[in-house]
Amino acid sequence: MLYSILLFYNLKMFSVAAVQSAFHEALVQDQDVDIKNYVLAYQELCKFCSHLGGLFSFVVNDLEDKIGCLNQLVTEDELHFSTVQNMLNHETSNKLVFSGRSGSVTLLRLHRGLEFIILFMSKLLKLQPNDSTKRSAQEAYSQTLAKHHSWLIRNGALFAMNFLPCQRALYDQTIGNTSVEETLNTMPEMISKASKVHERVNNLLSDYEILNIP
C-alpha cells in the first residue's frame, strides 16, 4: 500500500529533464513543431503548476482540457495534426479556426501560458534558496498572461501568488526526490528548448494571422 502511494506521488512529480527532452523532440524540420511532443512537454509542466497550491487548480484544469483537445485531434487525424504548420494550414484552408474544436485556438491559449511558465522559471533561477517566489511569479504573470485576462482573473491570479513559498521549498514540493542541484543544472537547457519551441509557434501563429485572436 505504501509503495503504491509513493509510486503515485512520484508519478505526479515534475521532471525538468522530461520537459527538456520532449521540447527537444518537438523541434522538427527547420521551423516546425511536433504536436505530440509539445503535448508531452506541457503535460509535465502541468505537474509543476499543480504543485503551486489549490488556488491554481483552475489553471491546471484549463490546461489539461486544452491538452486533451489537442491530443484528441492528433489521434483522430494525425495527417493534418502531426505538426503545428500542418494543423494551421489545414484549419485555415478549411475555415476551421473558429469552429468549436479548433486546434489552432487551443494551441494559442497554451502558447500564451507557456510564455508565462518560461519567464517564471527563468526568474526562479536567479533567486537564492530562501528568497520568496511570489514577486517573480507576479512579475512574470503581469508581463505575459495578464494582458489576456479580465480584471477579475488578473486579481485572483495575483492574489493566489501571494501564497507561493520560497525558492527552495517550491523546488522541494514540485520535483520530489530529484536533486535540486540536478534540476538547477538542467533548467537552463530546458528553458532554452522551451523558448525555441515558443518562438517557432509564435512565428507560425503570426504567419497564419492567429497570434492576436482575443
Short mmCIF file of C-alpha atoms in Angstrom, two decimals:
data_model
loop_
_atom_site.label_atom_id
_atom_site.label_comp_id
_atom_site.label_asym_id
_atom_site.label_seq_id
_atom_site.Cartn_x
_atom_site.Cartn_y
_atom_site.Cartn_z
CA MET A 1 0.00 0.00 0.00
CA LEU A 2 2.77 2.41 0.97
CA TYR A 3 4.67 1.53 -2.22
CA SER A 4 1.58 2.36 -4.29
CA ILE A 5 1.18 5.71 -2.57
CA LEU A 6 4.85 6.58 -3.12
CA LEU A 7 4.67 5.46 -6.75
CA PHE A 8 1.61 7.67 -7.36
CA TYR A 9 3.37 10.57 -5.59
CA ASN A 10 6.49 10.23 -7.74
CA LEU A 11 4.42 9.98 -10.93
CA LYS A 12 2.91 13.36 -10.08
CA MET A 13 6.29 14.98 -9.52
CA PHE A 14 7.59 17.40 -12.11
CA SER A 15 10.65 16.42 -14.17
CA VAL A 16 12.71 19.17 -15.78
CA ALA A 17 14.60 16.54 -17.79
CA ALA A 18 11.35 15.15 -19.23
CA VAL A 19 10.25 18.62 -20.36
CA GLN A 20 13.66 19.32 -21.87
CA SER A 21 13.59 16.02 -23.79
CA ALA A 22 10.03 16.50 -25.09
CA PHE A 23 10.65 20.06 -26.25
CA HIS A 24 13.89 18.96 -27.93
CA GLU A 25 11.97 16.26 -29.84
CA ALA A 26 9.26 18.82 -30.69
CA LEU A 27 11.71 20.85 -32.79
CA VAL A 28 11.22 19.32 -36.24
CA GLN A 29 12.26 20.37 -39.74
CA ASP A 30 13.54 23.94 -39.99
CA GLN A 31 10.81 25.92 -38.24
CA ASP A 32 8.03 23.47 -37.36
CA VAL A 33 6.88 21.90 -34.08
CA ASP A 34 5.71 18.33 -33.48
CA ILE A 35 2.37 18.46 -31.65
CA LYS A 36 2.69 15.11 -29.82
CA ASN A 37 5.93 16.13 -28.16
CA TYR A 38 4.61 19.63 -27.47
CA VAL A 39 1.71 17.99 -25.61
CA LEU A 40 4.06 15.65 -23.72
CA ALA A 41 6.11 18.61 -22.52
CA TYR A 42 3.00 20.50 -21.47
CA GLN A 43 1.62 17.52 -19.57
CA GLU A 44 4.79 17.57 -17.50
CA LEU A 45 4.55 21.33 -16.99
CA CYS A 46 1.02 20.80 -15.66
CA LYS A 47 2.56 18.77 -12.84
CA PHE A 48 4.65 21.81 -11.93
CA CYS A 49 1.59 24.06 -11.95
CA SER A 50 -0.42 21.56 -9.88
CA HIS A 51 2.06 21.96 -7.01
CA LEU A 52 1.68 25.73 -6.83
CA GLY A 53 -1.30 25.46 -4.49
CA GLY A 54 -5.02 24.80 -4.53
CA LEU A 55 -5.81 28.24 -5.93
CA PHE A 56 -4.03 27.22 -9.15
CA SER A 57 -6.23 24.17 -9.66
CA PHE A 58 -8.49 26.08 -12.08
CA VAL A 59 -5.42 26.90 -14.20
CA VAL A 60 -4.31 23.27 -14.27
CA ASN A 61 -7.81 22.06 -15.17
CA ASP A 62 -7.99 24.53 -18.04
CA LEU A 63 -4.56 23.49 -19.35
CA GLU A 64 -5.44 19.81 -19.10
CA ASP A 65 -8.67 20.39 -21.06
CA LYS A 66 -6.73 22.10 -23.85
CA ILE A 67 -4.03 19.42 -23.86
CA GLY A 68 -6.78 16.79 -24.10
CA CYS A 69 -8.32 18.63 -27.05
CA LEU A 70 -5.02 18.66 -28.99
CA ASN A 71 -4.37 15.02 -28.11
CA GLN A 72 -7.75 14.00 -29.44
CA LEU A 73 -7.27 15.93 -32.69
CA VAL A 74 -3.90 14.24 -33.28
CA THR A 75 -5.39 10.82 -32.51
CA GLU A 76 -8.33 11.33 -34.87
CA ASP A 77 -6.40 12.90 -37.75
CA GLU A 78 -2.64 12.60 -37.45
CA LEU A 79 -2.15 13.51 -41.11
CA HIS A 80 -3.39 17.07 -40.55
CA PHE A 81 -2.41 17.45 -36.90
CA SER A 82 1.08 15.96 -36.73
CA THR A 83 2.80 19.36 -36.67
CA VAL A 84 1.77 22.91 -35.91
CA GLN A 85 2.25 24.05 -39.51
CA ASN A 86 0.15 21.16 -40.85
CA MET A 87 -2.61 21.97 -38.37
CA LEU A 88 -2.65 25.70 -39.09
CA ASN A 89 -2.63 25.12 -42.83
CA HIS A 90 -5.45 22.57 -42.58
CA GLU A 91 -7.68 24.66 -40.31
CA THR A 92 -7.18 27.97 -42.08
CA SER A 93 -7.70 26.38 -45.53
CA ASN A 94 -10.93 24.74 -44.39
CA LYS A 95 -12.18 27.66 -42.28
CA LEU A 96 -11.99 25.62 -39.06
CA VAL A 97 -10.11 28.14 -36.92
CA PHE A 98 -13.28 29.42 -35.28
CA SER A 99 -15.00 26.05 -35.09
CA GLY A 100 -15.95 24.51 -31.76
CA ARG A 101 -12.88 22.26 -31.72
CA SER A 102 -10.20 24.50 -33.16
CA GLY A 103 -6.72 23.14 -32.58
CA SER A 104 -5.27 26.48 -33.67
CA VAL A 105 -7.07 28.50 -30.99
CA THR A 106 -6.39 25.79 -28.40
CA LEU A 107 -2.69 25.98 -29.24
CA LEU A 108 -2.81 29.77 -28.98
CA ARG A 109 -4.11 29.55 -25.39
CA LEU A 110 -1.41 27.04 -24.43
CA HIS A 111 1.19 29.17 -26.21
CA ARG A 112 0.35 32.16 -24.02
CA GLY A 113 0.57 30.02 -20.90
CA LEU A 114 3.96 28.70 -21.95
CA GLU A 115 5.31 32.24 -22.18
CA PHE A 116 4.41 32.77 -18.52
CA ILE A 117 5.95 29.47 -17.41
CA ILE A 118 9.21 30.15 -19.28
CA LEU A 119 9.57 33.62 -17.78
CA PHE A 120 8.66 32.46 -14.27
CA MET A 121 11.18 29.61 -14.38
CA SER A 122 13.86 31.94 -15.74
CA LYS A 123 13.29 34.24 -12.78
CA LEU A 124 13.42 31.31 -10.34
CA LEU A 125 16.96 30.52 -11.44
CA LYS A 126 18.11 33.96 -10.29
CA LEU A 127 16.75 33.58 -6.76
CA GLN A 128 18.50 32.39 -3.63
CA PRO A 129 17.07 29.32 -1.81
CA ASN A 130 15.30 31.40 0.86
CA ASP A 131 14.03 34.11 -1.48
CA SER A 132 10.26 34.42 -1.91
CA THR A 133 8.98 33.37 -5.34
CA LYS A 134 5.77 35.40 -5.26
CA ARG A 135 7.24 38.56 -6.79
CA SER A 136 8.86 36.56 -9.60
CA ALA A 137 5.52 34.88 -10.35
CA GLN A 138 3.59 38.14 -10.21
CA GLU A 139 6.08 39.94 -12.45
CA ALA A 140 6.10 37.08 -14.97
CA TYR A 141 2.31 36.95 -14.97
CA SER A 142 1.94 40.74 -15.35
CA GLN A 143 4.30 40.70 -18.34
CA THR A 144 2.57 37.79 -20.10
CA LEU A 145 -0.82 36.25 -19.33
CA ALA A 146 -2.30 39.22 -17.51
CA LYS A 147 -2.83 41.16 -20.73
CA HIS A 148 -5.14 38.41 -21.98
CA HIS A 149 -7.22 38.10 -18.78
CA SER A 150 -10.12 40.03 -17.35
CA TRP A 151 -9.73 42.23 -14.25
CA LEU A 152 -11.32 39.54 -12.08
CA ILE A 153 -8.99 36.77 -13.25
CA ARG A 154 -5.92 39.01 -13.04
CA ASN A 155 -6.61 39.97 -9.45
CA GLY A 156 -7.43 36.39 -8.47
CA ALA A 157 -4.21 35.11 -10.00
CA LEU A 158 -2.05 37.80 -8.40
CA PHE A 159 -3.68 37.13 -5.04
CA ALA A 160 -3.03 33.38 -5.33
CA MET A 161 0.65 34.06 -6.00
CA ASN A 162 1.00 35.71 -2.58
CA PHE A 163 0.96 32.21 -1.09
CA LEU A 164 3.85 30.79 -3.10
CA PRO A 165 6.78 29.54 -0.96
CA CYS A 166 10.46 30.39 -1.11
CA GLN A 167 12.57 29.07 -3.98
CA ARG A 168 13.93 26.00 -2.16
CA ALA A 169 10.50 25.00 -0.82
CA LEU A 170 8.97 25.40 -4.28
CA TYR A 171 11.58 23.08 -5.78
CA ASP A 172 11.12 20.57 -2.96
CA GLN A 173 7.36 20.36 -3.44
CA THR A 174 7.48 20.11 -7.24
CA ILE A 175 10.45 17.83 -8.01
CA GLY A 176 10.13 15.33 -5.15
CA ASN A 177 13.25 13.18 -4.65
CA THR A 178 15.12 14.63 -7.63
CA SER A 179 18.25 16.52 -6.64
CA VAL A 180 17.75 20.30 -6.57
CA GLU A 181 21.27 20.71 -7.91
CA GLU A 182 20.48 18.37 -10.81
CA THR A 183 17.30 20.32 -11.50
CA LEU A 184 19.12 23.65 -11.46
CA ASN A 185 21.74 22.29 -13.85
CA THR A 186 19.08 21.05 -16.28
CA MET A 187 16.72 24.02 -16.14
CA PRO A 188 18.73 26.40 -18.37
CA GLU A 189 18.74 23.87 -21.23
CA MET A 190 15.06 23.10 -20.67
CA ILE A 191 14.21 26.81 -20.76
CA SER A 192 16.32 27.19 -23.91
CA LYS A 193 14.45 24.37 -25.68
CA ALA A 194 11.07 25.66 -24.47
CA SER A 195 11.95 29.14 -25.72
CA LYS A 196 12.88 27.82 -29.16
CA VAL A 197 9.58 25.95 -29.37
CA HIS A 198 7.72 29.05 -28.20
CA GLU A 199 9.46 31.19 -30.82
CA ARG A 200 8.58 28.77 -33.61
CA VAL A 201 4.94 28.53 -32.55
CA ASN A 202 4.80 32.32 -32.21
CA ASN A 203 6.11 32.77 -35.75
CA LEU A 204 3.69 30.22 -37.18
CA LEU A 205 0.68 31.70 -35.39
CA SER A 206 1.73 35.12 -36.66
CA ASP A 207 2.18 33.87 -40.24
CA TYR A 208 -1.36 32.48 -40.23
CA GLU A 209 -2.75 35.63 -38.53
CA ILE A 210 -3.92 33.78 -35.43
CA LEU A 211 -1.49 35.20 -32.86
CA ASN A 212 -3.64 38.21 -31.92
CA ILE A 213 -7.02 36.49 -31.68
CA PRO A 214 -8.61 37.62 -28.36
#
